[in-house]
CSV table of C-alpha atoms and ligand atoms in Angstrom, one decimal:
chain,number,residue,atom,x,y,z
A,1,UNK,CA,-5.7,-0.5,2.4
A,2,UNK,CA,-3.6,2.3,3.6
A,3,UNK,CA,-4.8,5.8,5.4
A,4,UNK,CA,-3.7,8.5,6.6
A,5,UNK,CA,-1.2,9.8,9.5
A,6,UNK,CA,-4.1,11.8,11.1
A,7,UNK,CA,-6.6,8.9,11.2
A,8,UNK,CA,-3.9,6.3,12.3
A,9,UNK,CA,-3.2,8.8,15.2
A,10,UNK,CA,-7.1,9.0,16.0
A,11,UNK,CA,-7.0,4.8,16.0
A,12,UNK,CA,-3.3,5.2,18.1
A,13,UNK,CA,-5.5,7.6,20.2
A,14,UNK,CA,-8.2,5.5,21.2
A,15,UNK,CA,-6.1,2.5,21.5
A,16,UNK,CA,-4.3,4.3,24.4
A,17,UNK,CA,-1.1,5.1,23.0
A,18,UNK,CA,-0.1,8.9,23.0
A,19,UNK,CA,0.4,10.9,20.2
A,20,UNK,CA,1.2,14.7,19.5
A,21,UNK,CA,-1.7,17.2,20.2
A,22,UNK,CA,-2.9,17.8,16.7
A,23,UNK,CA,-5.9,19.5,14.2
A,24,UNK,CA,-6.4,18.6,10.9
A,25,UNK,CA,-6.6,21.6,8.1
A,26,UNK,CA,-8.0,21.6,4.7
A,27,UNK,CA,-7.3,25.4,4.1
A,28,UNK,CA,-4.3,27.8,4.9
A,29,UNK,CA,-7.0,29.5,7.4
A,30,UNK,CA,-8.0,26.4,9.4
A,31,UNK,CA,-4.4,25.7,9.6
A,32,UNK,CA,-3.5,29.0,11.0
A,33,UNK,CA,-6.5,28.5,13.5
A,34,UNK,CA,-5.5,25.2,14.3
A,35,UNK,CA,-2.0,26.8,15.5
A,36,UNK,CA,-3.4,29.2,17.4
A,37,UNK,CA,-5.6,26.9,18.8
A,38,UNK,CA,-2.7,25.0,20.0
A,39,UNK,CA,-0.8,28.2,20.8
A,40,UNK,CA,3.0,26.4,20.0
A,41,UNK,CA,5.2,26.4,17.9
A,42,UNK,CA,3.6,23.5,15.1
A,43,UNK,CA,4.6,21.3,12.9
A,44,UNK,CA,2.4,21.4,9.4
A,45,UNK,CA,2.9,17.4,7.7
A,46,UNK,CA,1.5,16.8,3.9
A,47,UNK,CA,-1.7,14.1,4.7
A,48,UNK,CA,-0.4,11.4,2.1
A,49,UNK,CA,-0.4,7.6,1.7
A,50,UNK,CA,3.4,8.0,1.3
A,51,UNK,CA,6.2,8.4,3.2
A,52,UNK,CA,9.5,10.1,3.1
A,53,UNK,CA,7.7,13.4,3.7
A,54,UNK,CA,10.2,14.4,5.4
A,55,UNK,CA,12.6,14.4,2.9
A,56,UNK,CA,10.5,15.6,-0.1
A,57,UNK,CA,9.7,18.6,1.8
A,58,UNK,CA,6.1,17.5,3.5
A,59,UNK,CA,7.3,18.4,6.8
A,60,UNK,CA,7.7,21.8,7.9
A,61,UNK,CA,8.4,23.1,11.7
A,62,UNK,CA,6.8,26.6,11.9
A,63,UNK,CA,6.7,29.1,15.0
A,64,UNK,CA,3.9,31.2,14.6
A,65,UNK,CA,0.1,30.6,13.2
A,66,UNK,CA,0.8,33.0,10.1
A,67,UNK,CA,3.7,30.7,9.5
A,68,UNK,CA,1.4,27.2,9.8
A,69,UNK,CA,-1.0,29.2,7.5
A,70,UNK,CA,1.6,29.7,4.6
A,71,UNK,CA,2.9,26.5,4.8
A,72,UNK,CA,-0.3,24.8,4.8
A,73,UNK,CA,-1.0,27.0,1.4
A,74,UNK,CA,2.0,26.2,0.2
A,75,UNK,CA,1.4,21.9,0.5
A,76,UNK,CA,-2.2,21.8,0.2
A,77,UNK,CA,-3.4,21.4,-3.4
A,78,UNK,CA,0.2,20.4,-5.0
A,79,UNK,CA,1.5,16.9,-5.3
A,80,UNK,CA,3.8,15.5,-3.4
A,81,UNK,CA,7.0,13.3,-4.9
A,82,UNK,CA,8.8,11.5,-2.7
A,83,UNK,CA,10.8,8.3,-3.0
A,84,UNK,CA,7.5,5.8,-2.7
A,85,UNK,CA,5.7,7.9,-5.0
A,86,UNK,CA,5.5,8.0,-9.1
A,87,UNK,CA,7.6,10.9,-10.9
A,88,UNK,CA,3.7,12.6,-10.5
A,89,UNK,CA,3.5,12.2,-6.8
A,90,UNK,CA,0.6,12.6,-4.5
A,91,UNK,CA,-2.2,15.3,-4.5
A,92,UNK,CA,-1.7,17.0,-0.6
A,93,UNK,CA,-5.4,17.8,0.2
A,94,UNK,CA,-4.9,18.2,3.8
A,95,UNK,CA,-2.1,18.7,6.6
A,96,UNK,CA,-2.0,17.7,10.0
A,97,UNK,CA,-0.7,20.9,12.3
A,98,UNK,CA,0.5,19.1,15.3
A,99,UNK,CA,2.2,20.6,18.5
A,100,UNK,CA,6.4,20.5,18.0
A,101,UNK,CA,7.8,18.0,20.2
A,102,UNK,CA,11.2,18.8,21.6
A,103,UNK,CA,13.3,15.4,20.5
A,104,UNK,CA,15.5,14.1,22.3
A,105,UNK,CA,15.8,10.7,20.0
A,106,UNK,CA,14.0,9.5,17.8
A,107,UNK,CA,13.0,5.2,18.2
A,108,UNK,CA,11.3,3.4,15.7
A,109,UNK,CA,8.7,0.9,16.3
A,110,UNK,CA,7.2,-1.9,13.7
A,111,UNK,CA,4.7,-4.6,13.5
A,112,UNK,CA,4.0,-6.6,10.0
A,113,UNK,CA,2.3,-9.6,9.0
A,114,UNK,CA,5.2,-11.8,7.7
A,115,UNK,CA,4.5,-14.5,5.7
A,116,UNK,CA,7.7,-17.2,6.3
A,117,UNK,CA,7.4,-16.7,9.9
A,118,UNK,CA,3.6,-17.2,9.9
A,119,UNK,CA,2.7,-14.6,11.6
A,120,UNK,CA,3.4,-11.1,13.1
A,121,UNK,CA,7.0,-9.6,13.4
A,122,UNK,CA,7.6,-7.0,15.9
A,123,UNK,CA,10.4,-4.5,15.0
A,124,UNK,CA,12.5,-1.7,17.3
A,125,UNK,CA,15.5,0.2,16.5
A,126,UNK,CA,17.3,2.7,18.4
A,127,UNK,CA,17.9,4.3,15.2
A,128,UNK,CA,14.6,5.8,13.8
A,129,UNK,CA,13.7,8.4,11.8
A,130,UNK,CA,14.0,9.0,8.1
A,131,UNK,CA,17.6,7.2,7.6
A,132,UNK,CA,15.6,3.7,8.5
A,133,UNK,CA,15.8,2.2,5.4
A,134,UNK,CA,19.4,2.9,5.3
A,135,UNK,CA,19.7,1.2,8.7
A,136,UNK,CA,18.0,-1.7,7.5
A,137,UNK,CA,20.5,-2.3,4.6
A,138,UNK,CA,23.3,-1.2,6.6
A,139,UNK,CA,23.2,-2.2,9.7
A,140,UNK,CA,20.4,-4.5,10.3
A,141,UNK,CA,21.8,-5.8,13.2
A,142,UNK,CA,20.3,-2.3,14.4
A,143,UNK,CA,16.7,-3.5,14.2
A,144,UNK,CA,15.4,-6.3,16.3
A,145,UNK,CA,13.1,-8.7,15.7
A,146,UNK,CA,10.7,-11.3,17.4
A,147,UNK,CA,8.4,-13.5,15.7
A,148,UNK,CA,4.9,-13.7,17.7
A,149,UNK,CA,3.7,-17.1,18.0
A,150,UNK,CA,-0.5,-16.6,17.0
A,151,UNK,CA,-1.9,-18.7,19.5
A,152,UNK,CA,0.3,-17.2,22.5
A,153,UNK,CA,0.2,-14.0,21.6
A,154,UNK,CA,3.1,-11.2,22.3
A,155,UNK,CA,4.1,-12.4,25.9
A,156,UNK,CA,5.1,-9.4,28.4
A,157,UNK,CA,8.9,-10.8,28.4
A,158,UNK,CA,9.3,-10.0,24.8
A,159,UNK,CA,7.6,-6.9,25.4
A,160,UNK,CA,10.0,-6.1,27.7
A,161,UNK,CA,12.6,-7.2,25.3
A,162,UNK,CA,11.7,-4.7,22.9
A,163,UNK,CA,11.7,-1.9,25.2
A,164,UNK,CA,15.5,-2.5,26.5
A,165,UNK,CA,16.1,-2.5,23.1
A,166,UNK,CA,15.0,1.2,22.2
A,167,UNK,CA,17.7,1.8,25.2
A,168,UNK,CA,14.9,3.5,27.0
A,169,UNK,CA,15.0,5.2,30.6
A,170,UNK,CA,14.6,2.8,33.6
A,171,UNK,CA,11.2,4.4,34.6
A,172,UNK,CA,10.3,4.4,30.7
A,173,UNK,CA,10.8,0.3,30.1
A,174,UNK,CA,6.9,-0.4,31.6
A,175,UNK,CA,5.2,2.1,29.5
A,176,UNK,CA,6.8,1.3,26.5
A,177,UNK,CA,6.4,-2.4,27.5
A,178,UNK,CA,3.0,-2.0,28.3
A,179,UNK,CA,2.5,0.8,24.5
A,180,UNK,CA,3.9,-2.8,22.8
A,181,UNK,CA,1.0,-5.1,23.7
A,182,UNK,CA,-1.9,-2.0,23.2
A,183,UNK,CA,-0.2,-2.0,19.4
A,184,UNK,CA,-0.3,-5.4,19.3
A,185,UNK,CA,-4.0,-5.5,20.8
A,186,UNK,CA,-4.7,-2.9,18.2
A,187,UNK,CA,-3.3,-4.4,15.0
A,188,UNK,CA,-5.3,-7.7,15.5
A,189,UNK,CA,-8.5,-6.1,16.7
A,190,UNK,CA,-7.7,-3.9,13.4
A,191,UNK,CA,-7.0,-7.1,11.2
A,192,UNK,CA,-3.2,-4.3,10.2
A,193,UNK,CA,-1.3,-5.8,7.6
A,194,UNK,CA,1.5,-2.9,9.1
A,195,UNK,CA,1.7,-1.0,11.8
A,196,UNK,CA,4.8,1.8,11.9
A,197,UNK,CA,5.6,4.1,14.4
A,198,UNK,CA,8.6,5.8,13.0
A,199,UNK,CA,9.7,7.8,14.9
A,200,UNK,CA,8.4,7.4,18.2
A,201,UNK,CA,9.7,10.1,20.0
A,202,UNK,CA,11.4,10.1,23.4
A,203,UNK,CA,11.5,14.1,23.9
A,204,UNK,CA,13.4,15.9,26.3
A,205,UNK,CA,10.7,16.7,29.0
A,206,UNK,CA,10.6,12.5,29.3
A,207,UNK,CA,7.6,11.8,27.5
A,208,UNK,CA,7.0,9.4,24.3
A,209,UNK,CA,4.8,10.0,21.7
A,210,UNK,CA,4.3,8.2,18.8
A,211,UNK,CA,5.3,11.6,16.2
A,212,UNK,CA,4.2,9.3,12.4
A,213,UNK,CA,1.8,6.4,12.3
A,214,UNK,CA,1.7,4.3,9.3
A,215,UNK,CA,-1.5,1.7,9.9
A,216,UNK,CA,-2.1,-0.8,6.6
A,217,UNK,CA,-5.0,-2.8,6.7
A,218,UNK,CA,-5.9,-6.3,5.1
A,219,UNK,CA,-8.4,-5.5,2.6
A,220,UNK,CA,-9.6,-8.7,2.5
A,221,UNK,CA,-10.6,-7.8,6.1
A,222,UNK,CA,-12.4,-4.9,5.1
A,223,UNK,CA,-15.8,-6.0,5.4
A,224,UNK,CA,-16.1,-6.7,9.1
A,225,UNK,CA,-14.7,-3.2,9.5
A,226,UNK,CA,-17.3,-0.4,7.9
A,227,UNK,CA,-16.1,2.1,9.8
A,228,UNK,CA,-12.3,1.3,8.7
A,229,UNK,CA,-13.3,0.9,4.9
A,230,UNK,CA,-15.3,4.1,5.1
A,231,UNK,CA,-11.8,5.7,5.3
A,232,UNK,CA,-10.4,4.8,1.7
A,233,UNK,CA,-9.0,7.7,-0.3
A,234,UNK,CA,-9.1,6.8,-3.9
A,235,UNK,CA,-7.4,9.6,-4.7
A,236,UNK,CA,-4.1,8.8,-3.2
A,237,UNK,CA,-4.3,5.8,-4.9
A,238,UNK,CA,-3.0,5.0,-8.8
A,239,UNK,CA,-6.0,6.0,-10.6
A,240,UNK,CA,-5.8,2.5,-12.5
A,241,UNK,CA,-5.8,0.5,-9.8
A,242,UNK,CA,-8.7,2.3,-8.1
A,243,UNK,CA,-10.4,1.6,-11.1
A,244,UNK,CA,-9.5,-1.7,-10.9
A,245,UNK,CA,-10.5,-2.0,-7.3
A,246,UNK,CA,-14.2,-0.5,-8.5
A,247,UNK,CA,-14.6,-4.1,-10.2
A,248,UNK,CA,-13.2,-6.7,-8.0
A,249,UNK,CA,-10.8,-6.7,-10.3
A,250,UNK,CA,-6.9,-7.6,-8.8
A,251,UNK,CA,-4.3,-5.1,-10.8
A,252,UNK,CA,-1.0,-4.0,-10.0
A,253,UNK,CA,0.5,-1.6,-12.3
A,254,UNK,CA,4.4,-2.7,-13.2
A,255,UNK,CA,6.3,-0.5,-15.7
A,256,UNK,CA,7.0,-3.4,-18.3
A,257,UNK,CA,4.9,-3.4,-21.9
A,258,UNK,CA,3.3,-6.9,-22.2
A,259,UNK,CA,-0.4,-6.4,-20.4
A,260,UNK,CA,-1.0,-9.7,-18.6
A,261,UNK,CA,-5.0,-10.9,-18.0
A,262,UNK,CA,-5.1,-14.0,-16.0
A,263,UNK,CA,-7.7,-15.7,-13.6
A,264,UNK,CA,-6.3,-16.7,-10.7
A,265,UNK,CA,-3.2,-15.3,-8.4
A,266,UNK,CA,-0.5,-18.1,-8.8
A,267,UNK,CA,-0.9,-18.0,-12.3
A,268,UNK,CA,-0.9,-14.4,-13.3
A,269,UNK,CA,2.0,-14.4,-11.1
A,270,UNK,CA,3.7,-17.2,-13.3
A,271,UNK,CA,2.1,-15.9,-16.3
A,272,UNK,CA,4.6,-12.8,-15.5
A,273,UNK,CA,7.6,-14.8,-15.0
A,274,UNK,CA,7.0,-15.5,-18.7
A,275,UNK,CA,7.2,-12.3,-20.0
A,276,UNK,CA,10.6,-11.9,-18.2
A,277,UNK,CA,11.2,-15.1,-19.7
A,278,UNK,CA,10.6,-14.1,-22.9
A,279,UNK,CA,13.3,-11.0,-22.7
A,280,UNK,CA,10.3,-8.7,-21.7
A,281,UNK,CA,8.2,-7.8,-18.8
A,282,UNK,CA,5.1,-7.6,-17.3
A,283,UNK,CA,3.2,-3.9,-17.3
A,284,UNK,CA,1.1,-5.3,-14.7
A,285,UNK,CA,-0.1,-8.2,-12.2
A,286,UNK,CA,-3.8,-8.5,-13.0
A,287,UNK,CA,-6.2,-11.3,-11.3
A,288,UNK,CA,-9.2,-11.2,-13.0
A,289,UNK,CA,-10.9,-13.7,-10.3
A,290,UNK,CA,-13.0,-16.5,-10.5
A,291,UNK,CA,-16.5,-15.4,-11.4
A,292,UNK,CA,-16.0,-13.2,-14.0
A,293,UNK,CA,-18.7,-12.4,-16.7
A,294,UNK,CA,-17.7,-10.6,-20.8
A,295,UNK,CA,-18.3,-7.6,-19.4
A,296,UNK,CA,-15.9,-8.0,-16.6
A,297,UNK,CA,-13.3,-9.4,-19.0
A,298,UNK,CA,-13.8,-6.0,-20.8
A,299,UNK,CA,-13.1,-4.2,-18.1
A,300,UNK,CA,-10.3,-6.0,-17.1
A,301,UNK,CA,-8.7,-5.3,-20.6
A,302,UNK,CA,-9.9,-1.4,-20.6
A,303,UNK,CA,-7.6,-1.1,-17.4
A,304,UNK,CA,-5.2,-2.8,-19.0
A,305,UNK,CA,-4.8,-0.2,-22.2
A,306,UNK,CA,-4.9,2.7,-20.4
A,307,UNK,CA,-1.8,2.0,-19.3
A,308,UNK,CA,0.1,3.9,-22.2
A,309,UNK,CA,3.2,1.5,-21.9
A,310,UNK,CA,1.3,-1.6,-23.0
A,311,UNK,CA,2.4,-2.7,-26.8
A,312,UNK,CA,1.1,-6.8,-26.3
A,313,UNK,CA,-1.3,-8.7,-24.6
A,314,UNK,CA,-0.5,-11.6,-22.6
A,315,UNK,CA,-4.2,-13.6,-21.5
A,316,UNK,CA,-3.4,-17.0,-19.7
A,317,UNK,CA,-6.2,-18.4,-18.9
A,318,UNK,CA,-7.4,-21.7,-16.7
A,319,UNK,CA,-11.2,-21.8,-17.7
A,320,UNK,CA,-13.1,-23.3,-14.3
A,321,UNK,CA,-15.8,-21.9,-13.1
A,322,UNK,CA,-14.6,-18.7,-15.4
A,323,UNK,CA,-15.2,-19.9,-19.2
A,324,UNK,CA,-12.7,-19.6,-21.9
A,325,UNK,CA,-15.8,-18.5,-23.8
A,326,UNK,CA,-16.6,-15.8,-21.8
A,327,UNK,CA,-13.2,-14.3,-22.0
A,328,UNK,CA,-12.9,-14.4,-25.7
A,329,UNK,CA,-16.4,-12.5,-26.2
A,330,UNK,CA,-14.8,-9.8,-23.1
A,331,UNK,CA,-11.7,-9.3,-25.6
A,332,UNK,CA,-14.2,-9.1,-28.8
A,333,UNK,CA,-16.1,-6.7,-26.4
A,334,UNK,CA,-13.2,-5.0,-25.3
A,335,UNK,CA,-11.8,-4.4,-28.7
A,336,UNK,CA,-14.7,-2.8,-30.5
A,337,UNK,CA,-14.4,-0.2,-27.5
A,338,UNK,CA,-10.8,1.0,-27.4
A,339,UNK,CA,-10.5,4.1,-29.3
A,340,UNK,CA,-6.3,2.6,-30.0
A,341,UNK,CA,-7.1,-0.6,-31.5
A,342,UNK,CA,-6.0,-4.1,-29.6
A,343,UNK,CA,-2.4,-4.7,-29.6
A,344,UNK,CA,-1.3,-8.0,-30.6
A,345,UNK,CA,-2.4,-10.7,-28.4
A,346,UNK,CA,-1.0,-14.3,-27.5
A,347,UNK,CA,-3.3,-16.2,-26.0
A,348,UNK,CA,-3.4,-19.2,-24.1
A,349,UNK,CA,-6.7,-21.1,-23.1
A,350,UNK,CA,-7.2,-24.4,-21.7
A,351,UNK,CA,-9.8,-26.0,-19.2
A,352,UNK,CA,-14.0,-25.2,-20.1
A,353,UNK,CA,-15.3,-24.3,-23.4
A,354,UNK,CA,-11.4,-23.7,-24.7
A,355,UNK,CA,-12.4,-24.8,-28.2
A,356,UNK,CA,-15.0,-22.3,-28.6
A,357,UNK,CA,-13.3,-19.6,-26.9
A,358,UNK,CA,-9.8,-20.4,-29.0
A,359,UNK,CA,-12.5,-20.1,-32.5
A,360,UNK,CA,-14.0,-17.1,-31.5
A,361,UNK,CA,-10.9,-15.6,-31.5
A,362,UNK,CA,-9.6,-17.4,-34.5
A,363,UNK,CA,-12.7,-16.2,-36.6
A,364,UNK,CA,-12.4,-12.6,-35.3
A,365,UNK,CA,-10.4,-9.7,-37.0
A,366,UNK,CA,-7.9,-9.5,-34.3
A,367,UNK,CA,-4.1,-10.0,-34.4
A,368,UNK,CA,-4.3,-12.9,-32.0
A,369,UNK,CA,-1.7,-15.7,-31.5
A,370,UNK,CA,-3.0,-18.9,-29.8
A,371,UNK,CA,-0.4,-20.9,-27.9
A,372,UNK,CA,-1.3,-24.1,-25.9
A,373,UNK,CA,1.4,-24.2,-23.2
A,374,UNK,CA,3.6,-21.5,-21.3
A,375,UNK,CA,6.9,-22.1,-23.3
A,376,UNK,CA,4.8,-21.3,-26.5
A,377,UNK,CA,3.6,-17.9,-25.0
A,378,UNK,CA,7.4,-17.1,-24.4
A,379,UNK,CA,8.5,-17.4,-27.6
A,380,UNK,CA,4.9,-15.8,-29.2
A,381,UNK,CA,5.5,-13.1,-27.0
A,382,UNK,CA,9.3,-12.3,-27.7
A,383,UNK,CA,8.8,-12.9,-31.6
A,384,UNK,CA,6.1,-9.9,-31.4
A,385,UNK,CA,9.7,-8.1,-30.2
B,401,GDP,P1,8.0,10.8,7.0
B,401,GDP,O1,9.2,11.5,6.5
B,401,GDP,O2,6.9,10.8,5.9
B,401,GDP,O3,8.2,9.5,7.7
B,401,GDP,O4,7.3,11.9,8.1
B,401,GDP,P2,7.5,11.9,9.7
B,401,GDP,O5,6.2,12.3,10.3
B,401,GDP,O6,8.2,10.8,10.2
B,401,GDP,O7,8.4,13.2,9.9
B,401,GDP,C1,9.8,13.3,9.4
B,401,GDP,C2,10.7,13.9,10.4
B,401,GDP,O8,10.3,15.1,10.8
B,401,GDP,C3,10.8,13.1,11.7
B,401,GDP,O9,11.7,12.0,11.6
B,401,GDP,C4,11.3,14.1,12.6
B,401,GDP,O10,12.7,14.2,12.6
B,401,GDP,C5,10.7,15.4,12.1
B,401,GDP,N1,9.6,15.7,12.9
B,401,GDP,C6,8.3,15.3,12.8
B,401,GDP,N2,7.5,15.8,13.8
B,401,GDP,C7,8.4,16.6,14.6
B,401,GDP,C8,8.2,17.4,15.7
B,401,GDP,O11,7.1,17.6,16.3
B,401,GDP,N3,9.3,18.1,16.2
B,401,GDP,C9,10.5,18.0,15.6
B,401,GDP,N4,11.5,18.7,16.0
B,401,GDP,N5,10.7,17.2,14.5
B,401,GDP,C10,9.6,16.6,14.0
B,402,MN,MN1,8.0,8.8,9.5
């Protein structure tokens, strides 16, 4: 689950790591107030769940109030397309007016869960700012990294590491050691999957604030943090996979035409090498989950049409606990509801109550294809062209 700047700087905040002075606005007025309020010159930054702000124009450095107001009216209520958004971007419903920092450079600072080293990595450049994904396919050797062992925790010597690698001043390598192990503190007490500070700026007067804050948490974590999952924006979110979300349903929205319905992760993640397999590709990852009922298969397939790309349907299913039954009747239900018509469907079934579900579909008016292994689905799915 991802939120915004402003409430990772509150979290940042708390957790005892310093960050710009800063008032959030939802109107050209409050932002003008908030300027004055801080009585700087301000920066005014788009409040999106994206970044490369800075580049798409999200950013702007003002010097006066008036000026915070007319930028804040001109980002608040249009969308926002950067380079990790759609061509449609991101609606801007607030902005973050923030006292200017005088930089002096500009560090970047990193925590992720990562999965082949089993557990956190901890990244620093010298080189932050908004070129860092160039620097990471450039010159990589510009970012360091340390795996943190789980059980030991991030020890002060590689805390220490990171700091004289951001090239910091002498008198700057404890507080920055120290701002290492609060973040670290905080993205486990957090349950993060990704914490970014980029950039954390060292600014002339001597100081270092963190200037951007990315925090990601693990929704599977969500529910031992209210507070936390009380700060989900739907609205910055694809509108289909909010939907999804709404039903415990696990979609991902891919730009390929074959709509893939699958129960269980692994396999709708094979179930999409197929389609690529088949000279195609996936228009989405979709997990319908374990428990699923008709109606909840119907769902799962309504998600799946509204995505206007999808011209076939690929459903792979392993009946268990789910029953092949049970997703045939979702598709019957699913089909007498959308206003287009099914597509053509291949369909594989195997596992609980896969000869009833394989007849209802037979017997039905749809333009099904039932296939009894993954090669079959390939070639069913690339002779539908
Ligand atoms: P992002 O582009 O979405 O990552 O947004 P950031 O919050 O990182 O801002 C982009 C860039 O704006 C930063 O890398 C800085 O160069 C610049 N910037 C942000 N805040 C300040 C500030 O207070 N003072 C100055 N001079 N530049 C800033
Ligand atoms: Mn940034």
């Amino acid at each position: 689950m991802k939120i915004h700047e402003y409430q990772a700087k509150e979290i940042l905040d708390k957790g005892g790591i310093p960050v710009p002075k800063g008032v959030v606005a939802t109107t050209s007025e409050e932002a003008a107030a908030a300027g004055s309020e801080l009585g700087c010159s301000v920066v005014v930054k788009a409040q999106v769940h994206a970044g490369g702000r800075g580049k798409a124009g999200g950013i702007k450095l003002v010097a006066s109030p008036e000026e915070a107001g007319a930028a804040a009216s001109e980002l608040i209520g249009s969308n926002l397309v950067t380079h990790q958004t759609g061509p449609e971007g991101v609606p801007i419903r607030s902005v973050l007016v923030e006292e200017a920092l005088e930089v002096d450079r500009e560090l970047y600072v990193g925590m992720v869960i990562d999965g082949s080293a089993g557990g956190v990595v901890v990244m620093a450049s010298e080189a932050g700012g908004m070129d860092i994904e160039e620097v990471a396919e450039e010159t990589p050797e510009k970012i360091v990294r340390i795996a943190i062992d789980p059980v030991l925790g991030l020890l002060p010597y590689q805390a220490r590491k990171i700091a004289y690698s951001l090239n910091v001043a002498t008198d700057q390598v404890r507080p920055v050691a120290a701002m290492m192990s609060k973040l670290y503190d905080l993205f486990l007490s957090h349950d993060c999957s990704l914490i970014e500070i980029n950039p954390l700026v060292a600014t002339k007067d001597g100081r270092l604030l963190a200037a951007d804050a990315k925090l990601n948490f693990d929704d599977d974590a969500m529910f031992r943090h209210r507070d936390l999952a009380q700060l989900y924006d739907p609205e910055q979110e694809d509108p289909l996979e909010a939907e999804a979300g709404k039903f415990g349903v696990s979609y991902v929205r891919l730009d390929g035409d074959v709509g893939c319905m699958v129960n269980g992760a692994g396999l709708a993640m094979a179930t999409m090498d197929v389609t690529f397999a088949a000279g195609t590709a996936p228009a989405n990852f979709l997990d319908v989950g374990g428990g699923a009922d008709d109606e909840k298969i119907a769902q799962a397939l309504k998600i799946i049409l509204s995505d206007g790309n999808v011209a076939k349907i690929l459903i792979n299913i392993f009946g268990g606990i789910l029953r092949c039954d049970v997703v045939a009747r979702g598709a019957l239900i699913a089909a007498e509801r959308a206003e287009n018509g099914m597509p053509p469907m291949v369909v594989r079934m195997l596992g609980t109550n896969a000869d009833e579900g394989r007849k209802l579909l037979e017997e039905s008016s749809l333009n099904v294809t039932l296939v009894d292994d993954l090669n079959q689905a390939a070639l069913a799915i690339k002779a539908l062209g």
